[in-house]
Short mmCIF file of C-alpha atoms in Angstrom, two decimals:
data_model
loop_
_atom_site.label_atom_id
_atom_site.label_comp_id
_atom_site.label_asym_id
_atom_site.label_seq_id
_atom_site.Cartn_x
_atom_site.Cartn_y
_atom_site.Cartn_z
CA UNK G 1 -6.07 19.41 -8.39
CA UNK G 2 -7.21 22.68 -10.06
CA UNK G 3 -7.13 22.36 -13.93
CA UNK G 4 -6.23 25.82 -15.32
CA UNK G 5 -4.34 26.93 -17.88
CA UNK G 6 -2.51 29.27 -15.07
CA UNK G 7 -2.00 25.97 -13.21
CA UNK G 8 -0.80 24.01 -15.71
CA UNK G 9 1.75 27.19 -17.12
CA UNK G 10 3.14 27.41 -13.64
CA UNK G 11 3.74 23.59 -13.36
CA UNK G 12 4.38 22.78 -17.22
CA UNK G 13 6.03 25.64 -18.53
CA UNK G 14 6.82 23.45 -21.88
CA UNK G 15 3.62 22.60 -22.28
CA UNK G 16 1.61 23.00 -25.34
CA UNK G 17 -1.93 23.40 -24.77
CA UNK G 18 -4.62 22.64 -27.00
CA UNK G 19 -8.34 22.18 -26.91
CA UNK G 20 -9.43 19.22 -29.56
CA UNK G 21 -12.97 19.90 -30.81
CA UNK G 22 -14.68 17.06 -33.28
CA UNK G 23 -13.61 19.57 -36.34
CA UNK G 24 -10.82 21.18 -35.47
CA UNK G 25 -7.67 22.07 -32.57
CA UNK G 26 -7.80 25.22 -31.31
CA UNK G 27 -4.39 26.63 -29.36
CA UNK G 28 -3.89 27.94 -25.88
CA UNK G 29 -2.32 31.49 -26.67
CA UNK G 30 -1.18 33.92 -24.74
CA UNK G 31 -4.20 35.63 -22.83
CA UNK G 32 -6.19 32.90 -23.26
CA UNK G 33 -7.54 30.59 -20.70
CA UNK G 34 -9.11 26.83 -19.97
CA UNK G 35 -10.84 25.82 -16.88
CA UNK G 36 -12.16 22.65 -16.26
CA UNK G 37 -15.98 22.74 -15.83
CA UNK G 38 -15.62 21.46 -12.02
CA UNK G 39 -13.55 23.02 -9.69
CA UNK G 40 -11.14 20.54 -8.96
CA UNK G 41 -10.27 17.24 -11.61
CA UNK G 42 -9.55 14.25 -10.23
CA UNK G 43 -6.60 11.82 -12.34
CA UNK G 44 -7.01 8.87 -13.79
CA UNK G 45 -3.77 6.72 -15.17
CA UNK G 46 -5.63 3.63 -15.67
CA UNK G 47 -8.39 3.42 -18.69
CA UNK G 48 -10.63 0.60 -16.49
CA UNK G 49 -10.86 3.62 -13.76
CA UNK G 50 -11.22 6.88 -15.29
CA UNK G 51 -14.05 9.23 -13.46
CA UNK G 52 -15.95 11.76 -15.36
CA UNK G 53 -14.72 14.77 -15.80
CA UNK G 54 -11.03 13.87 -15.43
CA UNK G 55 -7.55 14.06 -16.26
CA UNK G 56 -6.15 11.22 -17.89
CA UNK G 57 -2.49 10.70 -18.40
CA UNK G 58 -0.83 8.50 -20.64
CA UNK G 59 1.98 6.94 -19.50
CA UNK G 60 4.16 4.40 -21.42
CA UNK G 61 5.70 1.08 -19.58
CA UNK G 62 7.80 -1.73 -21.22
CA UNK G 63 4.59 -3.62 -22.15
CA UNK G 64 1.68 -1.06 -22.59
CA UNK G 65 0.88 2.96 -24.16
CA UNK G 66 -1.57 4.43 -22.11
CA UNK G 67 -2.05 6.20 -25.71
CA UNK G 68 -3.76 3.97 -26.55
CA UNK G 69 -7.00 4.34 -24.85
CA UNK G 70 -7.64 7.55 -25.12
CA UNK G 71 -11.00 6.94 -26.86
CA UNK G 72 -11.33 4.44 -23.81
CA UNK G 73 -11.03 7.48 -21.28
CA UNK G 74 -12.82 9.59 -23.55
CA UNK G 75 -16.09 7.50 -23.49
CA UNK G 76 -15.67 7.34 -19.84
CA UNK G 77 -15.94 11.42 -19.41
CA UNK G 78 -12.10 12.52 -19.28
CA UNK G 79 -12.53 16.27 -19.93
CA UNK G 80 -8.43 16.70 -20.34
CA UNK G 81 -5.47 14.58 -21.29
CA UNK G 82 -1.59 14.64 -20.91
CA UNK G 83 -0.18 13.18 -24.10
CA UNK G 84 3.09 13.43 -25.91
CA UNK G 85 2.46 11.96 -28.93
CA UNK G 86 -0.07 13.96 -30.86
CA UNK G 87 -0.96 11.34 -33.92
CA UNK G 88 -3.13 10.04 -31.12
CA UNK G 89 -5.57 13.05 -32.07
CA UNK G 90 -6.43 11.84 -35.48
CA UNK G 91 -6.75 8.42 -34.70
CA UNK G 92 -9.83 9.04 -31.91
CA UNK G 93 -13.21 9.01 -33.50
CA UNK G 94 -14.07 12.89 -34.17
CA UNK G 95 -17.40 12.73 -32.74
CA UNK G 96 -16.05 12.15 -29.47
CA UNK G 97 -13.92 15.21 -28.84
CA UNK G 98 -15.85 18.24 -26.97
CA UNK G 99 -13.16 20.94 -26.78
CA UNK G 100 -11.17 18.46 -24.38
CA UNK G 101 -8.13 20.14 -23.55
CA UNK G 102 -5.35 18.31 -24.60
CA UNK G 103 -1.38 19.19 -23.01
CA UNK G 104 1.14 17.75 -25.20
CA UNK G 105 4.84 17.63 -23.62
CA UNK G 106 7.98 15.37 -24.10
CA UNK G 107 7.91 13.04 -21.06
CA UNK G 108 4.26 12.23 -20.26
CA UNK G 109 5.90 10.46 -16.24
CA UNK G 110 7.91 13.82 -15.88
CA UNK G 111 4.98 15.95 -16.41
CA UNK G 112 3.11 13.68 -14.12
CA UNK G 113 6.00 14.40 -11.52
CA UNK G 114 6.08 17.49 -12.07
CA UNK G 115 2.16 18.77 -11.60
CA UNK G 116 2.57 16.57 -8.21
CA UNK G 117 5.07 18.59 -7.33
CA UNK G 118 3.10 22.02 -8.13
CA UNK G 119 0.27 20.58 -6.83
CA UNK G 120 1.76 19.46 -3.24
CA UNK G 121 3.57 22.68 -2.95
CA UNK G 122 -0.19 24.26 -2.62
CA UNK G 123 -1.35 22.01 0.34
CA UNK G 124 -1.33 23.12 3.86
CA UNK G 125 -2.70 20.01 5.43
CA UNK G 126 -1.04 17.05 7.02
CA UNK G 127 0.12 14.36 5.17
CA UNK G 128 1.33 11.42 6.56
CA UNK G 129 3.52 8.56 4.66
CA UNK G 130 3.64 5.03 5.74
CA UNK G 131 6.69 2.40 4.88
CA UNK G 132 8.02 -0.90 6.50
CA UNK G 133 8.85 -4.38 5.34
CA UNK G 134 5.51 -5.72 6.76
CA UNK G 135 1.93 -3.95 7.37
CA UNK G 136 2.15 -0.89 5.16
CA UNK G 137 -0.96 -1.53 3.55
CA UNK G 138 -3.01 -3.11 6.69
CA UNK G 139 -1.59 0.19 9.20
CA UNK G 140 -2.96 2.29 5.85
CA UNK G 141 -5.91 0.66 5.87
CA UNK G 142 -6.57 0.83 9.47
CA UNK G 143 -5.72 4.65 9.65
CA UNK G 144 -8.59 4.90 7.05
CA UNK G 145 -10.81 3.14 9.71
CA UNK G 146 -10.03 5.58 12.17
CA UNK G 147 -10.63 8.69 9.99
CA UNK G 148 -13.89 7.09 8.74
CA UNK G 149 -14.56 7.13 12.60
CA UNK G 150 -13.48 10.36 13.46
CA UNK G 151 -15.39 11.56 10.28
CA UNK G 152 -12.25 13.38 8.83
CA UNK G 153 -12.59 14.37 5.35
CA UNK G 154 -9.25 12.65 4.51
CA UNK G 155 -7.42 11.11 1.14
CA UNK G 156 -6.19 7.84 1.72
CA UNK G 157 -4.27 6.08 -1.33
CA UNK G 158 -5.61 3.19 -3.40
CA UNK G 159 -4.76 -0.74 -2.84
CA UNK G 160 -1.21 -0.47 -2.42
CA UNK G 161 -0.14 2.10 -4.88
CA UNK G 162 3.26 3.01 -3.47
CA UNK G 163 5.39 3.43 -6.49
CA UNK G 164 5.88 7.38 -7.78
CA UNK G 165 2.93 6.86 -10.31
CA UNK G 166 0.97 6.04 -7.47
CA UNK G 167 2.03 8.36 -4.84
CA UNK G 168 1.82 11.07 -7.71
CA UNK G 169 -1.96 10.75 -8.50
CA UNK G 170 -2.47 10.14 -4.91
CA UNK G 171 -1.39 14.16 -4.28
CA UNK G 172 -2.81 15.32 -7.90
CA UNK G 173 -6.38 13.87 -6.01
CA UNK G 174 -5.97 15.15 -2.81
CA UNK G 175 -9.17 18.29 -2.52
CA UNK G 176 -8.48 21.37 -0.24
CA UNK G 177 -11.17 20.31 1.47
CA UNK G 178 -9.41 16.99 2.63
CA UNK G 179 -7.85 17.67 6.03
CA UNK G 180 -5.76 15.18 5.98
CA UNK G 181 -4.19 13.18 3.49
CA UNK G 182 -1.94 9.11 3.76
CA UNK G 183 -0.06 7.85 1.38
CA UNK G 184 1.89 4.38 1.06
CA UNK G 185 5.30 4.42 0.27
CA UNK G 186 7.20 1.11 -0.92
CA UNK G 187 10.80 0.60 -2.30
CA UNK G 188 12.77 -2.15 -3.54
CA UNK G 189 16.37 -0.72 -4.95
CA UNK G 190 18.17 1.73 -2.97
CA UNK G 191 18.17 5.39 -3.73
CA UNK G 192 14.39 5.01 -4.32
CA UNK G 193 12.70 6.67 -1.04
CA UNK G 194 14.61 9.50 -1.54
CA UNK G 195 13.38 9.79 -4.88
CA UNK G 196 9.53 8.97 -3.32
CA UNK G 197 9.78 10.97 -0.40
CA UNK G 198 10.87 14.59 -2.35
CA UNK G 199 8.02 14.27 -4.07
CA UNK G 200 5.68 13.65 -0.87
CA UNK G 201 7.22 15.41 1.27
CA UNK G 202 5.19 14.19 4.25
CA UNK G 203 4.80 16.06 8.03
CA UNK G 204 4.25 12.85 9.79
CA UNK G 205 5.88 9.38 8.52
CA UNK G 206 6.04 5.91 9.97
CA UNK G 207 8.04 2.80 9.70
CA UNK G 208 6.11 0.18 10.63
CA UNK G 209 9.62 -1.92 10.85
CA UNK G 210 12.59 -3.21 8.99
CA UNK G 211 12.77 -7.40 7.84
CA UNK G 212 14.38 -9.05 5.01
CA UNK G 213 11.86 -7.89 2.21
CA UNK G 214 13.74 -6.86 -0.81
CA UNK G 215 17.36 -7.74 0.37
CA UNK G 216 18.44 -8.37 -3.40
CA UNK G 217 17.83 -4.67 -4.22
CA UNK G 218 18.26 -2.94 -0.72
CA UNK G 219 21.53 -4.85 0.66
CA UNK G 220 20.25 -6.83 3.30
CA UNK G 221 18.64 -5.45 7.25
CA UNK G 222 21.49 -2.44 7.59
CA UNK G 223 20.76 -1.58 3.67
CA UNK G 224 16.91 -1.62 4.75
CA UNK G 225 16.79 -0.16 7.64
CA UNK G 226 19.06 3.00 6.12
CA UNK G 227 16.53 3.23 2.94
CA UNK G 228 13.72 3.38 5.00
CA UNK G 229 14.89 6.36 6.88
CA UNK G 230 15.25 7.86 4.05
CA UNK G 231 11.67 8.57 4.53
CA UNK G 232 12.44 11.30 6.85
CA UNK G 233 14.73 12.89 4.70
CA UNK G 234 12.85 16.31 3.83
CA UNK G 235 11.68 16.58 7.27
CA UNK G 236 11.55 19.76 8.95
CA UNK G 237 12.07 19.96 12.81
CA UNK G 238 8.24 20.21 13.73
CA UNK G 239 7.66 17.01 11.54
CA UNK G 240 7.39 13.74 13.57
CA UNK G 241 8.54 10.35 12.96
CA UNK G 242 6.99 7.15 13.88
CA UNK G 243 8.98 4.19 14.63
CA UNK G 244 8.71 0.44 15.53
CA UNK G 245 10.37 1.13 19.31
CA UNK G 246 10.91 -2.37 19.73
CA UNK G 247 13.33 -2.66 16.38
CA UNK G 248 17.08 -1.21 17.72
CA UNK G 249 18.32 -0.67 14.42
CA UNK G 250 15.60 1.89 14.44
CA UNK G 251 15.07 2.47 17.66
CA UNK G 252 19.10 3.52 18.62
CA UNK G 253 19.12 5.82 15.34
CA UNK G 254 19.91 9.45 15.32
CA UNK G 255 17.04 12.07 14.36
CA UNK G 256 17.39 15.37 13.97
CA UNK G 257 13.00 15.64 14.34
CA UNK G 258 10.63 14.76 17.06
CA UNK G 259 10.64 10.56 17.14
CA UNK G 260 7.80 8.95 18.65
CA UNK G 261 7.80 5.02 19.59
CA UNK G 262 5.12 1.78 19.18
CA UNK G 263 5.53 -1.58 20.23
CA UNK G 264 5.42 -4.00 22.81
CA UNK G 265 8.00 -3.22 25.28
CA UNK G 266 7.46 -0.77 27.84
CA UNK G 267 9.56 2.00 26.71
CA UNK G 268 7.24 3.15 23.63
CA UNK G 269 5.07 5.12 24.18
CA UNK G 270 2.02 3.47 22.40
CA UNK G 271 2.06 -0.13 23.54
CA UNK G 272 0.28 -3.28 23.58
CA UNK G 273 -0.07 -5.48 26.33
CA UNK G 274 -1.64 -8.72 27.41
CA UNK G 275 -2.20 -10.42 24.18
CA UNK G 276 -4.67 -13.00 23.75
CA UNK G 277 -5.56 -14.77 20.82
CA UNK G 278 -8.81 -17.11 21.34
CA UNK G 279 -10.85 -18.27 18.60
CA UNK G 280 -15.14 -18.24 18.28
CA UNK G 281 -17.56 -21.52 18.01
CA UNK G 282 -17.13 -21.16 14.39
CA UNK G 283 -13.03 -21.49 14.79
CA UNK G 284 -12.48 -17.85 13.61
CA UNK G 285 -10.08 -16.06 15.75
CA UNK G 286 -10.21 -12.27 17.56
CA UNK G 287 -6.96 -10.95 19.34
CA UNK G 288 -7.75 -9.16 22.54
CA UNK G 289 -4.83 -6.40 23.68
CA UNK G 290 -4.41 -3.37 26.21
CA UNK G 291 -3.41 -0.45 24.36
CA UNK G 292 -1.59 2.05 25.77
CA UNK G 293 -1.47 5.12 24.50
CA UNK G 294 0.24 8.23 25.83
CA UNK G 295 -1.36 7.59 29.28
CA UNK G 296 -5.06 6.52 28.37
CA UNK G 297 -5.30 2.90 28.13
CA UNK G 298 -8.19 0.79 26.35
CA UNK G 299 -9.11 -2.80 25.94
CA UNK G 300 -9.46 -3.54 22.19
CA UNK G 301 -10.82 -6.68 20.04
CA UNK G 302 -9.88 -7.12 16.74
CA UNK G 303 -11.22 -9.34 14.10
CA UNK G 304 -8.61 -11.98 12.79
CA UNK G 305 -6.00 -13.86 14.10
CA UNK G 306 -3.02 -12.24 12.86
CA UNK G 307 -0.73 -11.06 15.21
CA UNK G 308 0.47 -8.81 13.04
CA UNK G 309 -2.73 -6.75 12.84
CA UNK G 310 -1.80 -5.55 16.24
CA UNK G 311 1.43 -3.91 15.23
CA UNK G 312 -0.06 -2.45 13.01
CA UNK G 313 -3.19 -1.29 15.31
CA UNK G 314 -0.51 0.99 17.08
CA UNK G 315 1.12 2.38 14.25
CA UNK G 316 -2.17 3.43 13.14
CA UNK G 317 -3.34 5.06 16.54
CA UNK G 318 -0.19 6.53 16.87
CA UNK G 319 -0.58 8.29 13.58
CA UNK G 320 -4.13 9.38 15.06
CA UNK G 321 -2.62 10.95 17.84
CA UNK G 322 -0.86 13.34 15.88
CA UNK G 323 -3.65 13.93 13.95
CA UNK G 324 -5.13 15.30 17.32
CA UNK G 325 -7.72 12.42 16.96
CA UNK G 326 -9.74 11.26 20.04
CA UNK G 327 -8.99 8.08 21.53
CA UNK G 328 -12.42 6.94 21.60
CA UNK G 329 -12.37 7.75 18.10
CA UNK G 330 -9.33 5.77 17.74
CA UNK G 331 -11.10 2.76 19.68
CA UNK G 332 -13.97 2.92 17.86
CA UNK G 333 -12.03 2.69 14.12
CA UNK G 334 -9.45 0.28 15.52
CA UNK G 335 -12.41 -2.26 16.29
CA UNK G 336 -14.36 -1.76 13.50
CA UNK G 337 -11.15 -2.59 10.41
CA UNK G 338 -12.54 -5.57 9.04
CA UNK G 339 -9.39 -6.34 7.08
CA UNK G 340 -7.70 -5.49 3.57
CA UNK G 341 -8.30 -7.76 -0.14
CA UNK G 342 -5.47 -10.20 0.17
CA UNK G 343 -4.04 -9.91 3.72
CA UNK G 344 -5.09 -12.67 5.35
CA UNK G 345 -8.43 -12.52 4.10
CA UNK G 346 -11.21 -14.94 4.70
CA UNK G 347 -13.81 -16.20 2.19
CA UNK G 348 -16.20 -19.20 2.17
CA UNK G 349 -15.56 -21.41 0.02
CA UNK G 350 -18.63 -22.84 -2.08
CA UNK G 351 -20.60 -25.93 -0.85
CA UNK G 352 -19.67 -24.69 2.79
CA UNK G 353 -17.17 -26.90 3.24
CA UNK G 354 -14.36 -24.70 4.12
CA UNK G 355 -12.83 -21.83 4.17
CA UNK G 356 -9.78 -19.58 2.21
CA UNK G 357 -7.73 -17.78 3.68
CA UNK G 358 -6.23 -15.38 1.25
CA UNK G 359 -2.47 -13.73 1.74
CA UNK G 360 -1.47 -13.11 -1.52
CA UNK G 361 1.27 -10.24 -2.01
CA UNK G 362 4.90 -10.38 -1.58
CA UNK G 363 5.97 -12.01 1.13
CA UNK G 364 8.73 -12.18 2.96
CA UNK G 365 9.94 -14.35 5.67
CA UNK G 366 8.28 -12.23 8.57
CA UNK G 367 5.01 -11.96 6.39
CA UNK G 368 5.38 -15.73 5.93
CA UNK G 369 6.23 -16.83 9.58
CA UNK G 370 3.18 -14.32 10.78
CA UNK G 371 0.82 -16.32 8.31
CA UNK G 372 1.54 -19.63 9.36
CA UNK G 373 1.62 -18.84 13.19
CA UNK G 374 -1.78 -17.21 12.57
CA UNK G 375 -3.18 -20.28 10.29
CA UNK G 376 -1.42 -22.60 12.73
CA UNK G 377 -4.02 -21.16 15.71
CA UNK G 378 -6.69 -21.39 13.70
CA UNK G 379 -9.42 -24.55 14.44
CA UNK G 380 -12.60 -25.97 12.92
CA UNK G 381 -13.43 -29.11 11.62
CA UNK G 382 -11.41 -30.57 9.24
CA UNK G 383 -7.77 -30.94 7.82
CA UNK G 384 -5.80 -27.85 7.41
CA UNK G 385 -3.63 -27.37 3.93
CA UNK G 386 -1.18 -24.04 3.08
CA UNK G 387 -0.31 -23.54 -0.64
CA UNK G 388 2.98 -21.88 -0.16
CA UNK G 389 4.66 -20.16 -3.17
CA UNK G 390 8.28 -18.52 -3.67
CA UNK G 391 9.50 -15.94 -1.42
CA UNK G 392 11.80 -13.69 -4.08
CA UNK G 393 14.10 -10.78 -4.16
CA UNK G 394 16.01 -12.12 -0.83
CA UNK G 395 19.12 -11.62 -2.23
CA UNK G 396 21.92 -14.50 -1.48
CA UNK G 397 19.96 -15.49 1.17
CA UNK G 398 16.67 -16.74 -1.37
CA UNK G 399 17.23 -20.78 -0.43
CA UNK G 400 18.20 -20.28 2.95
CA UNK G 401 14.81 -18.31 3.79
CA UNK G 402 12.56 -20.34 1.35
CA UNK G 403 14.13 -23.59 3.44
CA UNK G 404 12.73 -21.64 6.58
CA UNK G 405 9.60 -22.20 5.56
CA UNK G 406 9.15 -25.97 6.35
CA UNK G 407 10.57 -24.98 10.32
CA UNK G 408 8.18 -22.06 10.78
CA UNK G 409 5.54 -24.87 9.82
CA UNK G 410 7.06 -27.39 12.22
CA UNK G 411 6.70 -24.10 14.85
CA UNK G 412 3.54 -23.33 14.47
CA UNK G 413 1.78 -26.81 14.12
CA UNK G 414 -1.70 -27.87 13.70
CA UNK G 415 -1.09 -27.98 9.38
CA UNK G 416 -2.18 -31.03 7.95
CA UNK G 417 -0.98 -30.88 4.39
CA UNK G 418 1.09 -28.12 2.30
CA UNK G 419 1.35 -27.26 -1.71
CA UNK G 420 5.04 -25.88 -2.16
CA UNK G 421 4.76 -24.35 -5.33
CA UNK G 422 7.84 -22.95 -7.61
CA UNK G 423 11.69 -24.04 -7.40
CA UNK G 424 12.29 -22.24 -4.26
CA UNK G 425 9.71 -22.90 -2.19
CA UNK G 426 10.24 -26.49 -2.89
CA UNK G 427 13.36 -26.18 -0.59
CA UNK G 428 11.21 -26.77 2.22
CA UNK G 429 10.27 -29.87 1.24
CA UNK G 430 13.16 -31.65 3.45
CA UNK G 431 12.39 -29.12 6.73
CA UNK G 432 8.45 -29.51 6.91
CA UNK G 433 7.52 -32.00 9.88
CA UNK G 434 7.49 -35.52 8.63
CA UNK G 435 3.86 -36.00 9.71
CA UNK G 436 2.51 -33.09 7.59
CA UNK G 437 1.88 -34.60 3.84
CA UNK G 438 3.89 -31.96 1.34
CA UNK G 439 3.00 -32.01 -2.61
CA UNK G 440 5.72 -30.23 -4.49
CA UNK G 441 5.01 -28.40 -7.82
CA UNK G 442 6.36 -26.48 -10.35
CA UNK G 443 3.45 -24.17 -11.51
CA UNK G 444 0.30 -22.84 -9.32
CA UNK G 445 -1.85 -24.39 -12.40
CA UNK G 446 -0.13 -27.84 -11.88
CA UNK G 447 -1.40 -27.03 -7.63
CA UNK G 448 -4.71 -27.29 -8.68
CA UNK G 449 -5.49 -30.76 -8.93
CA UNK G 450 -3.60 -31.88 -6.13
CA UNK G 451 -5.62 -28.88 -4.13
CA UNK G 452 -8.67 -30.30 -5.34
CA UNK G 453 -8.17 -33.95 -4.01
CA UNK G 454 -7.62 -32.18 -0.33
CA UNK G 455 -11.00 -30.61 -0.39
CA UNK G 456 -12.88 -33.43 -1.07
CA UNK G 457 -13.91 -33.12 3.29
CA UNK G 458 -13.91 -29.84 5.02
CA UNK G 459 -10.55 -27.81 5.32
CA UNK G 460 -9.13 -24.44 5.86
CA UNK G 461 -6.83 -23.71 3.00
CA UNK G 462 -4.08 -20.66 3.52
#
């Protein structure tokens, strides 16, 4: 973002601008001016990540005042910050202030909102949004892959920030120098993509597809499926939507923009076929796949089991066909995604006798059932134990899917023991194969001991 006072009047016109030296506040009249010393200031929201020479804004929540680190972001090298209470200024060490500009308004999240706005109604380059119940985060990730590949100067967002603080400082740090830029979107309650989305306002979106995640809030697969369309609500008719092809609630919607289709079935037109799942000496497991992909076709390895990563593989390549990225480009990133911080992620675990197979996030019961098909391939020498905690915000429906969880078990096979951990995942305790040893708690402290016991030999541990 460009930090100007000419900027900052256009976007803020409330504002009140000042520039705190260690002696004294000097205001931002009329005819006046601030730039920032570089030409375009990255934001920072969060006091444990603020870069030098930065905008910091501080936001309130129910259980933190971003107000209170200022002298946090200013010993980090914030040059301005976006306040709205002003006692904050006397209560910073003096020393530390070096004509910082300082913009002082009534609703530090509006402003926020409101210089994303400004700022995205300056950019000329693509930006592309992702959403879906499952894989927003591992098709983001892999898109990164393929721009890293393609050597695309690109912004790609953070982790999984997806809410509108996160979406907004993912446009307030997109460069005009970036050619491209991907954000994640994620919802819960209905009425919330919209919301997203007209800030964004993305030229190429994709739903990766629609499952039971966040029933309580979105009303169930119809109330899903109709939120996440939502995404293309600002579209334009040159825009283009991505779908999951093999999905009909999707699939058989009307769209008044250019649709284009992934899956497996034969009428998308990115597909994969012949999928093979075989595992190395060391029990680790690749997935081998044809894509296709509008008339080239290519045979591609990736690392990990889950199937999951290969939906995702052609959401991602489909996005990089719009981007007018070559396919051997596309290969080359596709192969090379070596996975995402807690999606099914695997780490040695010490002593060398085992391994951990992280998949910490939200589940839901496709996430769930994808995990445990995926463990339930996976070989190597010893037992095999899942710690399994509460699926939540299902709606009605929270027993009958946490229940589900013991069959997809008995489906997959090949677990040896399982940690249900929290009221509702202990309603699987009465559907998980009688051979397979379950352990019930209440608390993930109170699964420790019990987890302990089970890797006293070698064992993979989901």
């Amino acid at each position: 973002m460009h930090l100007s006072s000419t900027f900052l009047a256009r976007a803020l016109p409330n504002a009140q601008l000042l520039i705190k030296h260690p002696a004294r506040i000097d205001q931002v009249c009329d005819g006046a001016s601030w730039q920032a010393k570089d030409d375009q200031v990255p934001v920072a929201f969060d006091s444990r990540d603020v870069p030098a020479q930065s905008l910091f804004i501080a936001l309130k929540g129910n259980t933190f005042d971003g107000h209170n680190f200022i002298e946090a972001a200013l010993e980090k090298g914030a040059c301005a910050f976006l306040i709205s209470d002003t006692t904050v200024l006397d209560k910073v060490p003096a020393a530390l202030w070096r004509g910082n500009l300082v913009i002082v308004v009534e609703d530090t999240l509006a402003a926020f909102i409101a210089l994303a706005r400004a700022w995205r109604a300056q950019l000329t380059m693509p930006i592309v949004a992702i959403t879906g119940s499952v894989g927003k985060t591992t098709t983001k990730e892999m898109v990164r892959s393929i721009l890293q590949a393609a050597k695309l100067p690109a912004l790609v967002s953070l982790k999984n920030q997806n809410t509108v603080v996160g979406i907004c400082a993912t446009i307030l740090n997109i460069k005009t120098e970036h050619q491209v830029a991907v954000c994640e979107v994620g919802i819960s309650l209905q009425g919330e993509m919209a919301e997203r989305i007209e800030i964004l306002r993305p030229t190429i979106a994709v739903i990766t597809n629609v499952g039971h995640a966040h029933g309580k809030g979105l009303g169930g697969l119809i109330g899903v499926a109709h939120e996440k369309r939502q995404i293309f609500k600002y579209f334009e008719p040159h825009h283009v939507g991505i779908i999951n092809g093999d999905q009909p609630m999707l699939r058989d919607a009307y769209y008044a923009h250019p649709i284009a289709k992934c899956g497996f079935k034969t009428n998308n037109q990115v597909q994969a076929r012949k999928v093979v799942v075989s595992a190395g000496v060391d029990g680790q497991l690749n997935i081998r796949f044809m894509l296709k992909w509008y008339g080239k076709r290519a045979d591609i390895t990736l690392h990990g089991g889950h199937q999951g990563y290969v939906a995702n593989a052609l959401s991602a390549s489909t996005i990089a066909y719009f981007l007018n990225i070559p396919f051997e480009q596309v290969i080359a990133g596709i192969e090379s995604y070596q996975g995402f911080e807690g999606r099914f992620q695997v780490h040695a675990l010490k002593g060398g006798n085992g391994r951990l197979i992280s998949d910490c996030y939200n589940a839901n019961p496709e996430s769930m059932r994808a995990a445990i098909e995926a463990f339930g391939q996976m070989t190597g020498p010893g037992k095999k134990v899942a710690v399994i905690g509460d699926m939540l915000e299902l709606g009605d429906k929270e027993v009958f899917w946490n229940r589900q969880v013991g069959r997809m078990i008995a489906k997959a096979g090949g677990i040896d023991e399982v940690i249900l951990v929290g009221p509702l995942a202990a309603a699987a305790r009465n559907t998980v194969p009688f051979k397979t040893k379950v352990t019930v708690v209440p608390t993930w402290q109170e699964a420790i001991k019990p987890l302990e016991q089970m890797l006293a030999g070698a064992a993979f541990v989901l």
